[in-house]
Amino acid sequence: MLHAVLAFIPLLFLIIYALKSRKMADAMVLATLLAMVLVHRGRFITGTIEAMYATLSSSSYQFALCVIISFGGMIALFQASGGLMGFRDLLAKVASTPRRTLLLAWLLSVVMFVDEYLNALTVTISLRGVSDRNRIPREHLAVQTNIMACCLCVTVPFTSWTAFSVGLISDFGLGFDDYLRAVPFMFYPLAMILLSLLLALGAFPKVGGLKQAYRRVASGGAPFEQSGSAEKLVDIADVDEDNVSSAWNAIIPLAALVGGTVLFDNDLLHGIVIALVVQFLLYVLRRRMTVGEYFSHFFAGAKGMVSIAIVVGFGLMLSDANRALGLFDILINGIGSAVPAYLIAPLAFLLVALTVFAVGGCWAVMTIAIPVFIPMGLAAGVAAPLMIAAVMSGVTLGYSLCFYADAVLMTTAGSGVSNLTIIRATTPYALAVGTLSAAALLVAGL
């Protein structure tokens, strides 16, 4: 019993401290150090150093670090070239009203389905200026983008998430066709994608934090407000609105980014490198900037992403510590073997969601949840597509609500809206849709 209580202490500390102080970086570091004490005890210092090395050497963090730093440099180059303002002005011709702006953001998210980082960063960076000019609360753009980034990864069957999941279910005699049959039963992500569209069209009521944001704007407040005491996880210079050049200075590198990612088997890093090369050729050869200015802007943008890179790193350390404390086992194995067959799918959905929220990582949870719940469901006679859908839907619910998950931090980096604000605004919708999704899985299992 004591072991189970200790396993939850770092997570509870993180939530309470972050909500009270509104300092995500402080909360993450302190919660991770607390977890290190609980895991390593007398070897606290040595164990912490070993955990840092393990995180730095992990492919997950190496990927995240390269993406974060590179995107920071890319954003700064877009701004310095004037292409970002040119692209904004071009989009503004199409997105001339709030509804058109949000609809364009929704469609752009669909186009960027190949990777949640690509989705979260590209959509927010491209449309935040247009959103502000149309007096749309920046919170709405951030919430919509975060939802879409989280949900498209599992419902579109041609992403790295799908490939990873299919590889895991193949151990149980299942394959890509079974995953395809599971998509219609992924009630939560499909419903959230639809809900995002309805909110964009103004066909669904705003509640909670989103409603408050719209009230602020309606009463004359700014579309985007950030107090001077608020934490800045991303520190990139404000856009110079007088620095305007051809929209092609943004469109061509963005096309290279997406095209390169798709061409190299949905590998975002390949797309980023290609886009940076295109930016160099486009800006330097056309004398938008010198070679020295190119690298100066790149390094300035990269430097502004250091804080968020550190937070992500400590988040991965905390995830590993939570696993060592047994938090994964406590949550995943919280379902008993005596549960009726019709309850297995909805309970798997909720437990996976809770686990992803608790640890802030998706792929690690999938490696544990799929081998537990898929054979459990199959042994009880539950249809394989329904079990696959339950697990993957649980992943998206937990991921869209976890305030230190990668996707929300990327959305924060692109939109400027704090991760806690995004999650507060998302929570009423996510919990309502999550409850209905659990009920739908229950009915489908009868």
Short mmCIF file of C-alpha atoms in Angstrom, two decimals:
data_model
loop_
_atom_site.label_atom_id
_atom_site.label_comp_id
_atom_site.label_asym_id
_atom_site.label_seq_id
_atom_site.Cartn_x
_atom_site.Cartn_y
_atom_site.Cartn_z
CA MET A 1 0.00 0.00 0.00
CA LEU A 2 2.81 2.40 0.93
CA HIS A 3 4.54 1.65 -2.36
CA ALA A 4 1.40 2.58 -4.30
CA VAL A 5 1.10 5.87 -2.41
CA LEU A 6 4.75 6.76 -3.04
CA ALA A 7 4.30 6.10 -6.77
CA PHE A 8 1.74 8.91 -7.03
CA ILE A 9 3.60 11.53 -4.95
CA PRO A 10 5.72 13.08 -7.78
CA LEU A 11 2.70 13.35 -10.10
CA LEU A 12 0.51 14.95 -7.43
CA PHE A 13 3.30 17.36 -6.52
CA LEU A 14 3.74 18.32 -10.18
CA ILE A 15 0.02 19.03 -10.66
CA ILE A 16 -0.43 21.00 -7.42
CA TYR A 17 2.77 23.03 -7.75
CA ALA A 18 2.21 23.83 -11.43
CA LEU A 19 -1.39 24.93 -10.88
CA LYS A 20 -0.51 27.03 -7.83
CA SER A 21 2.69 28.66 -9.07
CA ARG A 22 1.94 28.66 -12.84
CA LYS A 23 5.64 27.90 -13.31
CA MET A 24 5.82 24.76 -15.43
CA ALA A 25 9.61 24.61 -15.62
CA ASP A 26 10.02 24.90 -11.84
CA ALA A 27 7.31 22.32 -11.21
CA MET A 28 8.79 19.84 -13.67
CA VAL A 29 12.32 20.05 -12.29
CA LEU A 30 11.21 19.81 -8.66
CA ALA A 31 8.82 16.91 -9.34
CA THR A 32 11.56 15.05 -11.20
CA LEU A 33 14.06 15.57 -8.37
CA LEU A 34 11.44 14.35 -5.88
CA ALA A 35 10.94 11.24 -8.01
CA MET A 36 14.72 10.74 -8.10
CA VAL A 37 14.81 10.79 -4.29
CA LEU A 38 12.04 8.19 -4.10
CA VAL A 39 13.65 5.95 -6.73
CA HIS A 40 17.32 6.18 -5.78
CA ARG A 41 17.18 7.28 -2.12
CA GLY A 42 20.78 7.13 -0.84
CA ARG A 43 22.06 7.21 -4.42
CA PHE A 44 20.04 10.32 -5.21
CA ILE A 45 22.83 12.39 -6.79
CA THR A 46 24.39 9.52 -8.73
CA GLY A 47 21.00 8.21 -9.79
CA THR A 48 19.91 11.64 -11.01
CA ILE A 49 23.06 12.02 -13.10
CA GLU A 50 22.55 8.54 -14.56
CA ALA A 51 18.94 9.43 -15.40
CA MET A 52 20.11 12.59 -17.16
CA TYR A 53 22.57 10.59 -19.24
CA ALA A 54 19.88 8.01 -20.03
CA THR A 55 17.49 10.73 -21.21
CA LEU A 56 20.15 12.48 -23.29
CA SER A 57 21.05 9.19 -24.96
CA SER A 58 17.43 8.18 -25.67
CA SER A 59 16.26 8.43 -29.25
CA SER A 60 12.98 10.01 -28.09
CA TYR A 61 14.72 12.99 -26.50
CA GLN A 62 17.27 13.28 -29.28
CA PHE A 63 14.41 13.55 -31.75
CA ALA A 64 12.48 16.06 -29.62
CA LEU A 65 15.60 18.16 -29.00
CA CYS A 66 16.50 18.32 -32.69
CA VAL A 67 12.93 19.28 -33.62
CA ILE A 68 12.59 21.92 -30.91
CA ILE A 69 15.93 23.62 -31.59
CA SER A 70 15.54 23.45 -35.37
CA PHE A 71 12.02 24.83 -35.31
CA GLY A 72 13.18 27.70 -33.13
CA GLY A 73 15.79 28.60 -35.72
CA MET A 74 13.32 28.15 -38.56
CA ILE A 75 10.76 30.46 -36.91
CA ALA A 76 13.37 33.18 -36.42
CA LEU A 77 14.40 32.88 -40.08
CA PHE A 78 10.79 33.13 -41.23
CA GLN A 79 10.43 36.31 -39.20
CA ALA A 80 13.73 37.86 -40.32
CA SER A 81 13.05 37.14 -43.99
CA GLY A 82 9.70 38.91 -43.87
CA GLY A 83 8.12 35.78 -45.30
CA LEU A 84 6.07 35.16 -42.17
CA MET A 85 4.32 38.52 -42.50
CA GLY A 86 3.89 38.01 -46.24
CA PHE A 87 2.35 34.61 -45.62
CA ARG A 88 0.11 36.11 -42.94
CA ASP A 89 -1.13 38.77 -45.35
CA LEU A 90 -1.82 36.11 -47.98
CA LEU A 91 -3.74 33.96 -45.52
CA ALA A 92 -5.61 37.03 -44.32
CA LYS A 93 -7.12 37.43 -47.80
CA VAL A 94 -8.72 34.00 -47.42
CA ALA A 95 -9.26 34.13 -43.66
CA SER A 96 -11.11 37.44 -43.71
CA THR A 97 -13.49 36.50 -40.88
CA PRO A 98 -13.09 34.62 -37.57
CA ARG A 99 -15.00 31.62 -38.91
CA ARG A 100 -12.89 31.40 -42.07
CA THR A 101 -9.70 31.72 -40.00
CA LEU A 102 -10.56 28.86 -37.70
CA LEU A 103 -11.81 26.73 -40.58
CA LEU A 104 -8.54 27.35 -42.41
CA ALA A 105 -6.63 26.35 -39.28
CA TRP A 106 -8.70 23.16 -39.04
CA LEU A 107 -8.02 22.28 -42.69
CA LEU A 108 -4.32 23.07 -42.31
CA SER A 109 -4.17 20.68 -39.35
CA VAL A 110 -5.68 17.94 -41.52
CA VAL A 111 -3.01 18.57 -44.16
CA MET A 112 -0.28 18.37 -41.48
CA PHE A 113 -1.48 14.99 -40.16
CA VAL A 114 1.88 13.25 -40.63
CA ASP A 115 3.33 14.41 -37.29
CA GLU A 116 1.92 16.07 -34.16
CA TYR A 117 4.99 18.33 -33.77
CA LEU A 118 4.68 19.49 -37.37
CA ASN A 119 0.97 20.05 -36.90
CA ALA A 120 1.16 21.95 -33.62
CA LEU A 121 4.01 24.25 -34.62
CA THR A 122 3.18 24.96 -38.26
CA VAL A 123 -0.52 25.73 -37.79
CA THR A 124 -0.05 28.02 -34.80
CA ILE A 125 2.92 29.89 -36.28
CA SER A 126 1.19 30.35 -39.63
CA LEU A 127 -2.14 31.58 -38.30
CA ARG A 128 -1.58 33.25 -34.94
CA GLY A 129 -1.12 36.67 -36.56
CA VAL A 130 -4.20 36.24 -38.73
CA SER A 131 -6.12 35.01 -35.70
CA ASP A 132 -5.14 38.09 -33.69
CA ARG A 133 -6.11 40.45 -36.51
CA ASN A 134 -9.55 38.83 -36.69
CA ARG A 135 -9.86 39.20 -32.90
CA ILE A 136 -10.07 35.49 -32.24
CA PRO A 137 -8.83 34.59 -28.75
CA ARG A 138 -5.42 32.99 -29.21
CA GLU A 139 -6.63 30.31 -26.79
CA HIS A 140 -9.11 29.02 -29.39
CA LEU A 141 -6.40 28.56 -32.03
CA ALA A 142 -4.18 26.80 -29.48
CA VAL A 143 -6.92 24.49 -28.18
CA GLN A 144 -8.08 23.55 -31.66
CA THR A 145 -4.56 22.87 -32.88
CA ASN A 146 -3.65 20.80 -29.83
CA ILE A 147 -6.78 18.66 -30.20
CA MET A 148 -6.20 18.09 -33.89
CA ALA A 149 -2.50 17.29 -33.42
CA CYS A 150 -3.31 14.68 -30.77
CA CYS A 151 -6.27 13.04 -32.52
CA LEU A 152 -5.14 12.87 -36.14
CA CYS A 153 -2.09 10.77 -35.23
CA VAL A 154 -4.22 7.72 -34.46
CA THR A 155 -7.21 8.16 -36.78
CA VAL A 156 -5.22 8.65 -39.99
CA PRO A 157 -3.70 5.23 -40.77
CA PHE A 158 -0.52 6.55 -42.41
CA THR A 159 1.42 8.07 -39.52
CA SER A 160 4.37 6.93 -37.45
CA TRP A 161 1.92 6.26 -34.60
CA THR A 162 -0.03 3.84 -36.77
CA ALA A 163 3.11 2.04 -37.87
CA PHE A 164 4.27 1.71 -34.26
CA SER A 165 0.86 0.44 -33.10
CA VAL A 166 0.56 -2.08 -35.92
CA GLY A 167 4.00 -3.41 -35.01
CA LEU A 168 2.81 -4.00 -31.43
CA ILE A 169 -0.49 -5.67 -32.30
CA SER A 170 1.27 -7.94 -34.82
CA ASP A 171 2.55 -9.97 -31.86
CA PHE A 172 -1.04 -11.13 -31.36
CA GLY A 173 -1.75 -12.12 -34.96
CA LEU A 174 -3.30 -8.76 -35.85
CA GLY A 175 -2.26 -6.35 -38.59
CA PHE A 176 -2.92 -3.18 -40.56
CA ASP A 177 -6.37 -4.33 -41.71
CA ASP A 178 -7.41 -4.81 -38.08
CA TYR A 179 -6.22 -1.28 -37.30
CA LEU A 180 -8.27 0.08 -40.20
CA ARG A 181 -11.36 -1.72 -38.90
CA ALA A 182 -10.72 -0.17 -35.49
CA VAL A 183 -10.77 3.45 -36.73
CA PRO A 184 -14.60 3.77 -36.84
CA PHE A 185 -14.67 2.70 -33.15
CA MET A 186 -12.15 5.38 -32.08
CA PHE A 187 -15.02 7.43 -30.73
CA TYR A 188 -13.00 9.93 -28.69
CA PRO A 189 -10.53 11.19 -31.31
CA LEU A 190 -13.14 11.19 -34.09
CA ALA A 191 -15.61 13.10 -31.91
CA MET A 192 -12.97 15.64 -30.85
CA ILE A 193 -11.99 16.28 -34.49
CA LEU A 194 -15.67 16.89 -35.29
CA LEU A 195 -16.09 19.03 -32.18
CA SER A 196 -13.13 21.18 -33.22
CA LEU A 197 -14.78 21.76 -36.59
CA LEU A 198 -18.10 22.68 -34.98
CA LEU A 199 -16.39 25.11 -32.62
CA ALA A 200 -14.55 26.66 -35.56
CA LEU A 201 -17.83 27.14 -37.41
CA GLY A 202 -19.53 28.57 -34.33
CA ALA A 203 -21.97 25.67 -34.31
CA PHE A 204 -21.11 24.50 -30.78
CA PRO A 205 -21.15 26.56 -27.56
CA LYS A 206 -17.97 27.83 -25.92
CA VAL A 207 -17.60 26.79 -22.29
CA GLY A 208 -15.05 27.16 -19.51
CA GLY A 209 -11.77 28.83 -20.35
CA LEU A 210 -12.71 29.26 -24.00
CA LYS A 211 -15.89 31.12 -23.06
CA GLN A 212 -13.92 33.39 -20.72
CA ALA A 213 -11.42 34.15 -23.50
CA TYR A 214 -14.21 35.17 -25.87
CA ARG A 215 -15.72 37.39 -23.18
CA ARG A 216 -12.37 39.11 -22.74
CA VAL A 217 -12.13 39.89 -26.45
CA ALA A 218 -15.79 40.94 -26.69
CA SER A 219 -15.28 43.43 -23.85
CA GLY A 220 -12.40 45.09 -25.69
CA GLY A 221 -9.55 42.97 -24.40
CA ALA A 222 -6.63 41.79 -26.51
CA PRO A 223 -6.87 38.53 -28.51
CA PHE A 224 -3.68 37.43 -26.80
CA GLU A 225 -2.75 38.45 -23.29
CA GLN A 226 0.34 37.40 -21.41
CA SER A 227 1.10 39.05 -18.10
CA GLY A 228 4.59 40.23 -17.36
CA SER A 229 4.91 37.71 -14.53
CA ALA A 230 3.84 34.77 -16.70
CA GLU A 231 6.33 32.05 -17.48
CA LYS A 232 7.89 32.15 -20.95
CA LEU A 233 8.86 28.65 -22.05
CA VAL A 234 9.67 30.06 -25.48
CA ASP A 235 11.68 33.26 -25.87
CA ILE A 236 11.67 34.26 -29.54
CA ALA A 237 11.62 37.92 -30.52
CA ASP A 238 8.25 39.42 -31.42
CA VAL A 239 7.42 39.65 -35.09
CA ASP A 240 8.30 42.92 -36.80
CA GLU A 241 5.04 43.64 -38.63
CA ASP A 242 6.78 46.19 -40.87
CA ASN A 243 9.17 43.53 -42.20
CA VAL A 244 7.06 42.12 -45.05
CA SER A 245 8.32 40.24 -48.09
CA SER A 246 6.87 37.79 -50.58
CA ALA A 247 4.71 35.03 -49.12
CA TRP A 248 6.79 32.59 -51.17
CA ASN A 249 9.59 33.09 -48.63
CA ALA A 250 7.38 31.13 -46.25
CA ILE A 251 5.41 28.92 -48.63
CA ILE A 252 8.41 27.33 -50.35
CA PRO A 253 10.22 26.30 -47.11
CA LEU A 254 6.94 25.05 -45.60
CA ALA A 255 6.26 22.99 -48.73
CA ALA A 256 9.79 21.60 -48.48
CA LEU A 257 9.17 20.78 -44.81
CA VAL A 258 5.98 18.83 -45.48
CA GLY A 259 7.23 17.27 -48.72
CA GLY A 260 10.53 16.19 -47.18
CA THR A 261 8.74 14.68 -44.20
CA VAL A 262 6.41 12.63 -46.40
CA LEU A 263 9.17 11.66 -48.85
CA PHE A 264 11.34 10.21 -46.11
CA ASP A 265 8.69 7.93 -44.63
CA ASN A 266 7.09 10.58 -42.40
CA ASP A 267 10.41 11.45 -40.74
CA LEU A 268 10.04 15.04 -39.56
CA LEU A 269 13.78 15.58 -39.07
CA HIS A 270 14.44 14.95 -42.75
CA GLY A 271 11.77 17.50 -43.58
CA ILE A 272 13.29 20.06 -41.19
CA VAL A 273 16.80 19.72 -42.60
CA ILE A 274 15.49 20.07 -46.15
CA ALA A 275 13.46 23.13 -45.17
CA LEU A 276 16.49 24.78 -43.52
CA VAL A 277 18.57 24.18 -46.65
CA VAL A 278 15.78 25.68 -48.76
CA GLN A 279 15.62 28.69 -46.44
CA PHE A 280 19.38 29.20 -46.79
CA LEU A 281 19.27 29.07 -50.59
CA LEU A 282 16.13 31.19 -50.79
CA TYR A 283 17.16 33.93 -48.41
CA VAL A 284 20.90 34.15 -49.03
CA LEU A 285 20.94 33.78 -52.80
CA ARG A 286 18.11 36.29 -53.14
CA ARG A 287 19.96 38.60 -50.72
CA ARG A 288 17.26 38.75 -48.08
CA MET A 289 20.14 38.23 -45.65
CA THR A 290 23.86 37.43 -45.62
CA VAL A 291 25.33 34.07 -44.61
CA GLY A 292 26.31 35.59 -41.27
CA GLU A 293 22.82 36.97 -40.70
CA TYR A 294 21.26 33.62 -41.59
CA PHE A 295 23.19 31.81 -38.86
CA SER A 296 22.76 34.68 -36.42
CA HIS A 297 18.99 34.48 -36.76
CA PHE A 298 19.02 30.69 -36.61
CA PHE A 299 21.03 30.58 -33.38
CA ALA A 300 18.92 33.34 -31.82
CA GLY A 301 15.76 31.33 -32.52
CA ALA A 302 17.35 28.10 -31.30
CA LYS A 303 18.44 29.80 -28.07
CA GLY A 304 14.86 30.88 -27.43
CA MET A 305 13.76 27.23 -27.29
CA VAL A 306 16.19 26.17 -24.56
CA SER A 307 13.64 26.38 -21.73
CA ILE A 308 11.07 24.21 -23.44
CA ALA A 309 13.79 21.72 -24.44
CA ILE A 310 14.82 21.42 -20.77
CA VAL A 311 11.21 20.95 -19.66
CA VAL A 312 10.72 18.16 -22.22
CA GLY A 313 13.95 16.51 -21.05
CA PHE A 314 12.90 16.55 -17.40
CA GLY A 315 9.47 15.31 -18.48
CA LEU A 316 11.08 12.22 -19.99
CA MET A 317 13.16 11.75 -16.84
CA LEU A 318 9.99 11.94 -14.75
CA SER A 319 8.26 9.45 -17.04
CA ASP A 320 11.10 6.94 -16.56
CA ALA A 321 11.06 7.55 -12.79
CA ASN A 322 7.30 6.97 -12.66
CA ARG A 323 7.83 3.68 -14.43
CA ALA A 324 10.53 2.72 -11.91
CA LEU A 325 8.17 3.61 -9.05
CA GLY A 326 5.62 1.21 -10.51
CA LEU A 327 3.06 3.81 -11.55
CA PHE A 328 2.61 2.13 -14.94
CA ASP A 329 1.87 -1.24 -13.35
CA ILE A 330 -0.49 0.22 -10.77
CA LEU A 331 -2.60 1.98 -13.39
CA ILE A 332 -2.47 -0.54 -16.24
CA ASN A 333 -3.00 -3.56 -14.00
CA GLY A 334 -5.79 -1.80 -12.14
CA ILE A 335 -8.28 -3.80 -14.17
CA GLY A 336 -9.03 -7.20 -12.76
CA SER A 337 -9.32 -10.46 -14.65
CA ALA A 338 -12.86 -10.93 -13.28
CA VAL A 339 -14.21 -7.88 -15.13
CA PRO A 340 -17.12 -8.77 -17.46
CA ALA A 341 -16.20 -8.83 -21.15
CA TYR A 342 -18.41 -5.85 -22.02
CA LEU A 343 -16.53 -3.66 -19.50
CA ILE A 344 -13.02 -4.46 -20.71
CA ALA A 345 -12.99 -1.98 -23.62
CA PRO A 346 -14.34 1.08 -21.71
CA LEU A 347 -12.13 0.37 -18.70
CA ALA A 348 -9.09 -0.07 -20.94
CA PHE A 349 -9.94 3.29 -22.53
CA LEU A 350 -10.11 5.06 -19.17
CA LEU A 351 -7.07 3.36 -17.62
CA VAL A 352 -4.87 4.03 -20.64
CA ALA A 353 -6.01 7.67 -20.64
CA LEU A 354 -5.19 8.01 -16.94
CA THR A 355 -1.79 6.41 -17.46
CA VAL A 356 -0.85 8.65 -20.38
CA PHE A 357 -1.94 11.69 -18.37
CA ALA A 358 0.10 10.51 -15.40
CA VAL A 359 3.34 9.85 -17.25
CA GLY A 360 3.12 12.30 -20.14
CA GLY A 361 4.31 9.76 -22.69
CA CYS A 362 2.34 7.85 -25.30
CA TRP A 363 4.60 5.34 -26.96
CA ALA A 364 5.92 3.96 -23.68
CA VAL A 365 2.36 3.43 -22.47
CA MET A 366 1.38 1.72 -25.72
CA THR A 367 4.24 -0.76 -25.34
CA ILE A 368 2.73 -1.80 -22.00
CA ALA A 369 -1.00 -1.31 -22.57
CA ILE A 370 -1.32 -3.16 -25.87
CA PRO A 371 0.30 -6.41 -24.61
CA VAL A 372 -1.96 -6.26 -21.53
CA PHE A 373 -5.35 -5.28 -22.92
CA ILE A 374 -5.36 -6.79 -26.42
CA PRO A 375 -4.87 -10.42 -25.27
CA MET A 376 -7.19 -9.80 -22.30
CA GLY A 377 -9.96 -8.64 -24.63
CA LEU A 378 -9.36 -11.38 -27.18
CA ALA A 379 -9.46 -14.04 -24.45
CA ALA A 380 -12.80 -12.66 -23.22
CA GLY A 381 -14.26 -12.66 -26.74
CA VAL A 382 -14.10 -8.88 -27.32
CA ALA A 383 -13.62 -7.99 -30.99
CA ALA A 384 -10.03 -7.05 -31.82
CA PRO A 385 -10.95 -3.75 -33.57
CA LEU A 386 -12.88 -2.62 -30.50
CA MET A 387 -9.92 -3.31 -28.19
CA ILE A 388 -7.48 -1.55 -30.51
CA ALA A 389 -9.84 1.42 -30.67
CA ALA A 390 -10.21 1.51 -26.88
CA VAL A 391 -6.46 1.60 -26.26
CA MET A 392 -5.69 4.16 -28.97
CA SER A 393 -8.63 6.36 -27.93
CA GLY A 394 -7.34 6.26 -24.36
CA VAL A 395 -3.95 7.39 -25.60
CA THR A 396 -5.44 10.46 -27.29
CA LEU A 397 -7.62 11.39 -24.29
CA GLY A 398 -4.67 11.29 -21.90
CA TYR A 399 -2.35 13.00 -24.37
CA SER A 400 -4.73 15.88 -25.07
CA LEU A 401 -5.15 16.56 -21.33
CA CYS A 402 -1.57 16.12 -20.12
CA PHE A 403 -0.12 19.59 -19.54
CA TYR A 404 3.49 18.42 -19.92
CA ALA A 405 3.01 16.18 -22.96
CA ASP A 406 5.03 16.97 -26.08
CA ALA A 407 2.08 18.08 -28.20
CA VAL A 408 0.82 20.74 -25.81
CA LEU A 409 4.36 22.06 -25.28
CA MET A 410 4.78 22.33 -29.05
CA THR A 411 1.45 24.15 -29.25
CA THR A 412 2.66 26.49 -26.52
CA ALA A 413 5.86 27.11 -28.47
CA GLY A 414 3.95 28.05 -31.61
CA SER A 415 1.01 29.96 -30.11
CA GLY A 416 2.52 31.61 -27.07
CA VAL A 417 -0.44 30.41 -24.97
CA SER A 418 0.69 28.65 -21.78
CA ASN A 419 0.25 24.91 -21.57
CA LEU A 420 -1.89 25.20 -18.43
CA THR A 421 -4.23 27.65 -20.17
CA ILE A 422 -4.60 25.29 -23.14
CA ILE A 423 -5.42 22.34 -20.90
CA ARG A 424 -7.91 24.32 -18.79
CA ALA A 425 -9.78 25.35 -21.93
CA THR A 426 -9.68 21.82 -23.36
CA THR A 427 -10.72 19.94 -20.21
CA PRO A 428 -14.53 20.52 -20.25
CA TYR A 429 -14.79 19.29 -23.83
CA ALA A 430 -12.38 16.39 -23.35
CA LEU A 431 -14.09 15.10 -20.22
CA ALA A 432 -17.57 15.34 -21.77
CA VAL A 433 -16.51 13.60 -24.97
CA GLY A 434 -14.46 11.08 -22.98
CA THR A 435 -17.50 10.14 -20.89
CA LEU A 436 -19.66 9.69 -23.98
CA SER A 437 -16.88 7.69 -25.67
CA ALA A 438 -16.64 5.32 -22.72
CA ALA A 439 -20.40 4.82 -22.90
CA ALA A 440 -20.19 4.19 -26.65
CA LEU A 441 -17.46 1.58 -26.11
CA LEU A 442 -19.64 -0.05 -23.45
CA VAL A 443 -22.59 -0.26 -25.85
CA ALA A 444 -20.39 -1.55 -28.67
CA GLY A 445 -19.10 -4.31 -26.38
CA LEU A 446 -22.54 -5.59 -25.42
#
